[in-house]
Amino acid sequence: MSTLVIVPAYNEEESIVSTIEELRARAPEFDYVIVNDGSRDRTAALCREHGYALIDQPVNLGLTGGFQTGMKYAWRHGYDNVIQFDADGQHRPEHLADLVEFQRSTGSDIVIGSRFVTKSKPHSLRMAGSNLISFIIRLTCGVTIKDPTSGMRLYNRRMIEQFATRTDLAPEPDTLAFLIKKKNATVGECQVEMRERMAGESYLTLSKSVSYMANACVSILFAMWFKN
């Protein structure tokens, strides 16, 4: 089974080279593509200088637009699985094989690289929001997801098709709930370890994080019921 690692990148000039070099060194069996989302810094230039596989979007579309671009690429090129992988060094490439093996053994449509399968969540405002999202997904879908905001996720070909052929899906918790409830997607969680962001610019500031959690909860409770 072929697996593509999609690396969305926005203003990651300080981390993109170390991230991709580590990815290539520790998980050389996987194909990858960087989706540069209209970065204002030298992210794209560095990728070209190092000969990295790159899709260069001329304008910033946000994480959703960048990820959908990667999914369309994966769909056109016939990949069986896609793994979303952060460009900022938080995700550890040695766990990629764990996610693929978990998918093979369970047949899950989606596998989440979860920080909290065998470990407890720390006490923080962000984790309180994560717990609330977990509760709402369990309430609406009857499925327990311990780390719904993890950005390290594997999607199989059936899920790749959904992202590649629609414009209303994002790599977010509300989409997980929609795919579970409306598309009968099965979701598993595989324990992984993550690092703190070392450099670059996150898509989510503190204020955006609060808004993100609130919007995710509202979307799961209400908005997803209008999708088919």
mmCIF file of C-alpha atoms in Angstrom, residues 9-222:
data_model
loop_
_atom_site.group_PDB
_atom_site.id
_atom_site.type_symbol
_atom_site.label_atom_id
_atom_site.label_comp_id
_atom_site.label_asym_id
_atom_site.label_seq_id
_atom_site.Cartn_x
_atom_site.Cartn_y
_atom_site.Cartn_z
ATOM 1 C CA ALA A 9 3.796 24.778 5.301
ATOM 2 C CA TYR A 10 3.220 28.458 5.997
ATOM 3 C CA ASN A 11 6.214 30.676 6.843
ATOM 4 C CA GLU A 12 8.331 27.737 8.007
ATOM 5 C CA GLU A 13 11.764 28.819 6.721
ATOM 6 C CA GLU A 14 13.327 28.185 10.129
ATOM 7 C CA SER A 15 12.153 24.585 10.399
ATOM 8 C CA ILE A 16 11.263 23.207 6.951
ATOM 9 C CA VAL A 17 14.751 21.934 6.088
ATOM 10 C CA SER A 18 15.333 20.156 9.399
ATOM 11 C CA THR A 19 11.807 18.706 9.292
ATOM 12 C CA ILE A 20 12.157 17.277 5.787
ATOM 13 C CA GLU A 21 15.697 16.049 6.306
ATOM 14 C CA GLU A 22 14.570 14.189 9.424
ATOM 15 C CA LEU A 23 11.552 12.823 7.559
ATOM 16 C CA ARG A 24 13.730 11.550 4.713
ATOM 17 C CA ALA A 25 16.301 10.061 7.083
ATOM 18 C CA ARG A 26 13.930 8.314 9.487
ATOM 19 C CA ALA A 27 11.069 7.370 7.161
ATOM 20 C CA PRO A 28 12.648 6.983 3.695
ATOM 21 C CA GLU A 29 10.028 4.451 2.606
ATOM 22 C CA PHE A 30 7.344 7.159 2.411
ATOM 23 C CA ASP A 31 6.699 9.611 -0.400
ATOM 24 C CA TYR A 32 6.071 13.185 0.678
ATOM 25 C CA VAL A 33 4.959 16.500 -0.765
ATOM 26 C CA ILE A 34 5.237 19.948 0.795
ATOM 27 C CA VAL A 35 2.304 22.257 0.148
ATOM 28 C CA ASN A 36 3.648 25.793 0.516
ATOM 29 C CA ASP A 37 0.606 27.875 1.372
ATOM 30 C CA GLY A 38 1.600 31.275 0.015
ATOM 31 C CA SER A 39 4.402 31.782 2.533
ATOM 32 C CA ARG A 40 5.838 35.302 2.748
ATOM 33 C CA ASP A 41 9.289 34.066 3.783
ATOM 34 C CA ARG A 42 11.836 31.768 2.074
ATOM 35 C CA THR A 43 9.976 28.492 2.652
ATOM 36 C CA ALA A 44 9.398 27.820 -1.055
ATOM 37 C CA ALA A 45 12.876 28.995 -2.049
ATOM 38 C CA LEU A 46 14.511 26.653 0.450
ATOM 39 C CA CYS A 47 12.425 23.744 -0.796
ATOM 40 C CA ARG A 48 13.541 24.414 -4.363
ATOM 41 C CA GLU A 49 17.177 24.805 -3.336
ATOM 42 C CA HIS A 50 17.109 21.381 -1.657
ATOM 43 C CA GLY A 51 15.122 19.706 -4.425
ATOM 44 C CA TYR A 52 12.175 18.821 -2.197
ATOM 45 C CA ALA A 53 8.847 17.652 -3.641
ATOM 46 C CA LEU A 54 6.830 20.877 -3.614
ATOM 47 C CA ILE A 55 3.435 22.254 -4.528
ATOM 48 C CA ASP A 56 3.762 26.032 -4.363
ATOM 49 C CA GLN A 57 0.486 27.917 -3.905
ATOM 50 C CA PRO A 58 0.876 31.578 -4.906
ATOM 51 C CA VAL A 59 -1.562 32.843 -2.261
ATOM 52 C CA ASN A 60 -2.353 31.839 1.296
ATOM 53 C CA LEU A 61 -5.465 29.653 1.412
ATOM 54 C CA GLY A 62 -5.148 28.540 5.025
ATOM 55 C CA LEU A 63 -4.628 25.038 6.355
ATOM 56 C CA THR A 64 -7.847 23.746 4.815
ATOM 57 C CA GLY A 65 -6.972 24.918 1.303
ATOM 58 C CA GLY A 66 -3.420 23.645 1.565
ATOM 59 C CA PHE A 67 -4.497 20.247 2.827
ATOM 60 C CA GLN A 68 -7.168 19.888 0.151
ATOM 61 C CA THR A 69 -4.517 20.625 -2.471
ATOM 62 C CA GLY A 70 -2.406 17.809 -1.083
ATOM 63 C CA MET A 71 -5.381 15.449 -1.022
ATOM 64 C CA LYS A 72 -6.185 16.184 -4.673
ATOM 65 C CA TYR A 73 -2.566 15.412 -5.533
ATOM 66 C CA ALA A 74 -2.774 12.124 -3.615
ATOM 67 C CA TRP A 75 -6.076 11.183 -5.293
ATOM 68 C CA ARG A 76 -4.764 11.878 -8.801
ATOM 69 C CA HIS A 77 -1.612 9.868 -8.146
ATOM 70 C CA GLY A 78 -3.445 6.849 -6.736
ATOM 71 C CA TYR A 79 -2.121 6.766 -3.177
ATOM 72 C CA ASP A 80 -3.788 4.347 -0.761
ATOM 73 C CA ASN A 81 -3.096 6.416 2.359
ATOM 74 C CA VAL A 82 -2.246 9.985 3.248
ATOM 75 C CA ILE A 83 -0.655 11.176 6.467
ATOM 76 C CA GLN A 84 -0.903 14.817 7.513
ATOM 77 C CA PHE A 85 2.452 15.910 8.968
ATOM 78 C CA ASP A 86 3.402 19.279 10.460
ATOM 79 C CA ALA A 87 6.251 21.311 8.962
ATOM 80 C CA ASP A 88 7.292 22.818 12.287
ATOM 81 C CA GLY A 89 9.055 19.784 13.751
ATOM 82 C CA GLN A 90 6.351 18.842 16.258
ATOM 83 C CA HIS A 91 5.585 15.503 14.619
ATOM 84 C CA ARG A 92 8.082 12.656 14.832
ATOM 85 C CA PRO A 93 8.607 10.726 11.579
ATOM 86 C CA GLU A 94 9.383 7.463 13.345
ATOM 87 C CA HIS A 95 5.662 7.211 14.161
ATOM 88 C CA LEU A 96 4.577 7.204 10.506
ATOM 89 C CA ALA A 97 5.127 3.456 10.200
ATOM 90 C CA ASP A 98 3.152 2.957 13.425
ATOM 91 C CA LEU A 99 0.131 4.703 11.926
ATOM 92 C CA VAL A 100 0.326 2.647 8.728
ATOM 93 C CA GLU A 101 0.684 -0.616 10.644
ATOM 94 C CA PHE A 102 -2.253 0.336 12.870
ATOM 95 C CA GLN A 103 -4.363 0.994 9.771
ATOM 96 C CA ARG A 104 -3.374 -2.313 8.218
ATOM 97 C CA SER A 105 -4.180 -4.281 11.350
ATOM 98 C CA THR A 106 -7.504 -2.572 12.129
ATOM 99 C CA GLY A 107 -8.785 -1.467 8.719
ATOM 100 C CA SER A 108 -9.578 1.990 10.127
ATOM 101 C CA ASP A 109 -10.527 4.694 7.634
ATOM 102 C CA ILE A 110 -8.774 7.296 9.796
ATOM 103 C CA VAL A 111 -5.936 6.795 12.270
ATOM 104 C CA ILE A 112 -5.122 9.633 14.659
ATOM 105 C CA GLY A 113 -1.617 9.992 16.012
ATOM 106 C CA SER A 114 -2.805 10.494 19.568
ATOM 107 C CA ARG A 115 -0.853 11.831 22.508
ATOM 108 C CA PHE A 116 -3.357 10.443 24.994
ATOM 109 C CA VAL A 117 -3.993 6.754 24.318
ATOM 110 C CA THR A 118 -1.765 5.655 27.173
ATOM 111 C CA LYS A 119 -1.064 9.046 28.764
ATOM 112 C CA SER A 120 -3.309 11.532 30.535
ATOM 113 C CA LYS A 121 -3.958 15.029 29.266
ATOM 114 C CA PRO A 122 -2.209 17.860 31.108
ATOM 115 C CA HIS A 123 -4.347 20.483 32.822
ATOM 116 C CA SER A 124 -4.579 23.571 30.615
ATOM 117 C CA LEU A 125 -7.150 25.748 28.874
ATOM 118 C CA ARG A 126 -6.326 24.126 25.552
ATOM 119 C CA MET A 127 -6.753 20.607 26.932
ATOM 120 C CA ALA A 128 -10.039 21.663 28.522
ATOM 121 C CA GLY A 129 -11.166 22.618 25.032
ATOM 122 C CA SER A 130 -9.952 19.274 23.711
ATOM 123 C CA ASN A 131 -11.943 17.472 26.391
ATOM 124 C CA LEU A 132 -15.050 19.442 25.443
ATOM 125 C CA ILE A 133 -14.648 18.510 21.771
ATOM 126 C CA SER A 134 -14.150 14.855 22.742
ATOM 127 C CA PHE A 135 -17.344 14.980 24.797
ATOM 128 C CA ILE A 136 -19.374 16.519 21.971
ATOM 129 C CA ILE A 137 -18.103 13.954 19.439
ATOM 130 C CA ARG A 138 -19.029 11.166 21.850
ATOM 131 C CA LEU A 139 -22.445 12.773 22.401
ATOM 132 C CA THR A 140 -23.231 13.190 18.698
ATOM 133 C CA CYS A 141 -21.439 10.194 17.172
ATOM 134 C CA GLY A 142 -21.140 7.676 19.980
ATOM 135 C CA VAL A 143 -17.373 7.426 19.448
ATOM 136 C CA THR A 144 -14.654 8.344 21.929
ATOM 137 C CA ILE A 145 -11.691 10.232 20.464
ATOM 138 C CA LYS A 146 -9.114 11.121 23.076
ATOM 139 C CA ASP A 147 -7.046 13.522 20.960
ATOM 140 C CA PRO A 148 -9.455 15.141 18.470
ATOM 141 C CA THR A 149 -7.204 18.148 17.786
ATOM 142 C CA SER A 150 -4.107 16.156 16.858
ATOM 143 C CA GLY A 151 -2.806 17.259 13.473
ATOM 144 C CA MET A 152 -1.099 13.944 12.760
ATOM 145 C CA ARG A 153 -3.687 11.811 10.999
ATOM 146 C CA LEU A 154 -3.751 9.016 8.458
ATOM 147 C CA TYR A 155 -6.601 8.828 5.939
ATOM 148 C CA ASN A 156 -7.240 5.839 3.681
ATOM 149 C CA ARG A 157 -8.241 6.081 0.020
ATOM 150 C CA ARG A 158 -11.961 6.282 0.768
ATOM 151 C CA MET A 159 -11.321 9.330 2.919
ATOM 152 C CA ILE A 160 -8.866 10.801 0.399
ATOM 153 C CA GLU A 161 -11.680 10.767 -2.151
ATOM 154 C CA GLN A 162 -13.939 12.710 0.212
ATOM 155 C CA PHE A 163 -11.380 15.489 0.693
ATOM 156 C CA ALA A 164 -10.329 15.531 -2.959
ATOM 157 C CA THR A 165 -13.811 15.766 -4.442
ATOM 158 C CA ARG A 166 -15.492 18.120 -1.956
ATOM 159 C CA THR A 167 -14.816 21.715 -0.948
ATOM 160 C CA ASP A 168 -16.472 21.699 2.485
ATOM 161 C CA LEU A 169 -14.124 19.406 4.427
ATOM 162 C CA ALA A 170 -11.206 20.523 6.580
ATOM 163 C CA PRO A 171 -8.620 18.553 8.585
ATOM 164 C CA GLU A 172 -10.472 19.492 11.771
ATOM 165 C CA PRO A 173 -12.521 17.780 14.525
ATOM 166 C CA ASP A 174 -15.879 18.731 12.997
ATOM 167 C CA THR A 175 -14.915 16.921 9.800
ATOM 168 C CA LEU A 176 -13.971 13.861 11.849
ATOM 169 C CA ALA A 177 -17.450 13.943 13.386
ATOM 170 C CA PHE A 178 -19.077 14.396 9.967
ATOM 171 C CA LEU A 179 -17.151 11.505 8.416
ATOM 172 C CA ILE A 180 -18.035 9.251 11.341
ATOM 173 C CA LYS A 181 -21.709 10.200 11.429
ATOM 174 C CA LYS A 182 -22.521 10.670 7.745
ATOM 175 C CA LYS A 183 -19.937 8.517 5.933
ATOM 176 C CA ASN A 184 -19.614 5.673 8.461
ATOM 177 C CA ALA A 185 -15.883 6.262 8.818
ATOM 178 C CA THR A 186 -14.071 4.175 11.395
ATOM 179 C CA VAL A 187 -11.486 6.005 13.508
ATOM 180 C CA GLY A 188 -8.633 4.561 15.553
ATOM 181 C CA GLU A 189 -5.980 6.181 17.728
ATOM 182 C CA CYS A 190 -2.327 5.211 17.841
ATOM 183 C CA GLN A 191 -0.087 6.464 20.649
ATOM 184 C CA VAL A 192 2.613 8.909 19.477
ATOM 185 C CA GLU A 193 4.965 11.398 21.064
ATOM 186 C CA MET A 194 5.149 15.002 19.887
ATOM 187 C CA ARG A 195 7.553 17.881 20.420
ATOM 188 C CA GLU A 196 6.970 21.572 20.956
ATOM 189 C CA ARG A 197 7.159 23.908 17.968
ATOM 190 C CA MET A 198 10.707 25.235 17.801
ATOM 191 C CA ALA A 199 10.318 28.026 15.223
ATOM 192 C CA GLY A 200 8.090 29.420 12.504
ATOM 193 C CA GLU A 201 4.576 30.786 12.551
ATOM 194 C CA SER A 202 1.627 28.746 13.753
ATOM 195 C CA TYR A 203 -1.746 28.876 12.024
ATOM 196 C CA LEU A 204 -3.270 29.249 15.505
ATOM 197 C CA THR A 205 -2.520 32.157 17.841
ATOM 198 C CA LEU A 206 -3.957 32.124 21.381
ATOM 199 C CA SER A 207 -7.037 34.117 20.389
ATOM 200 C CA LYS A 208 -7.503 31.996 17.278
ATOM 201 C CA SER A 209 -7.189 28.856 19.405
ATOM 202 C CA VAL A 210 -10.104 29.908 21.601
ATOM 203 C CA SER A 211 -12.161 30.775 18.535
ATOM 204 C CA TYR A 212 -11.127 27.491 16.927
ATOM 205 C CA MET A 213 -12.365 25.437 19.883
ATOM 206 C CA ALA A 214 -15.664 27.314 20.020
ATOM 207 C CA ASN A 215 -16.266 27.037 16.283
ATOM 208 C CA ALA A 216 -15.422 23.329 16.320
ATOM 209 C CA CYS A 217 -17.955 22.653 19.054
ATOM 210 C CA VAL A 218 -20.711 24.636 17.320
ATOM 211 C CA SER A 219 -19.969 22.971 13.987
ATOM 212 C CA ILE A 220 -20.118 19.476 15.477
ATOM 213 C CA LEU A 221 -23.362 20.211 17.286
ATOM 214 C CA PHE A 222 -25.152 22.017 14.465
#
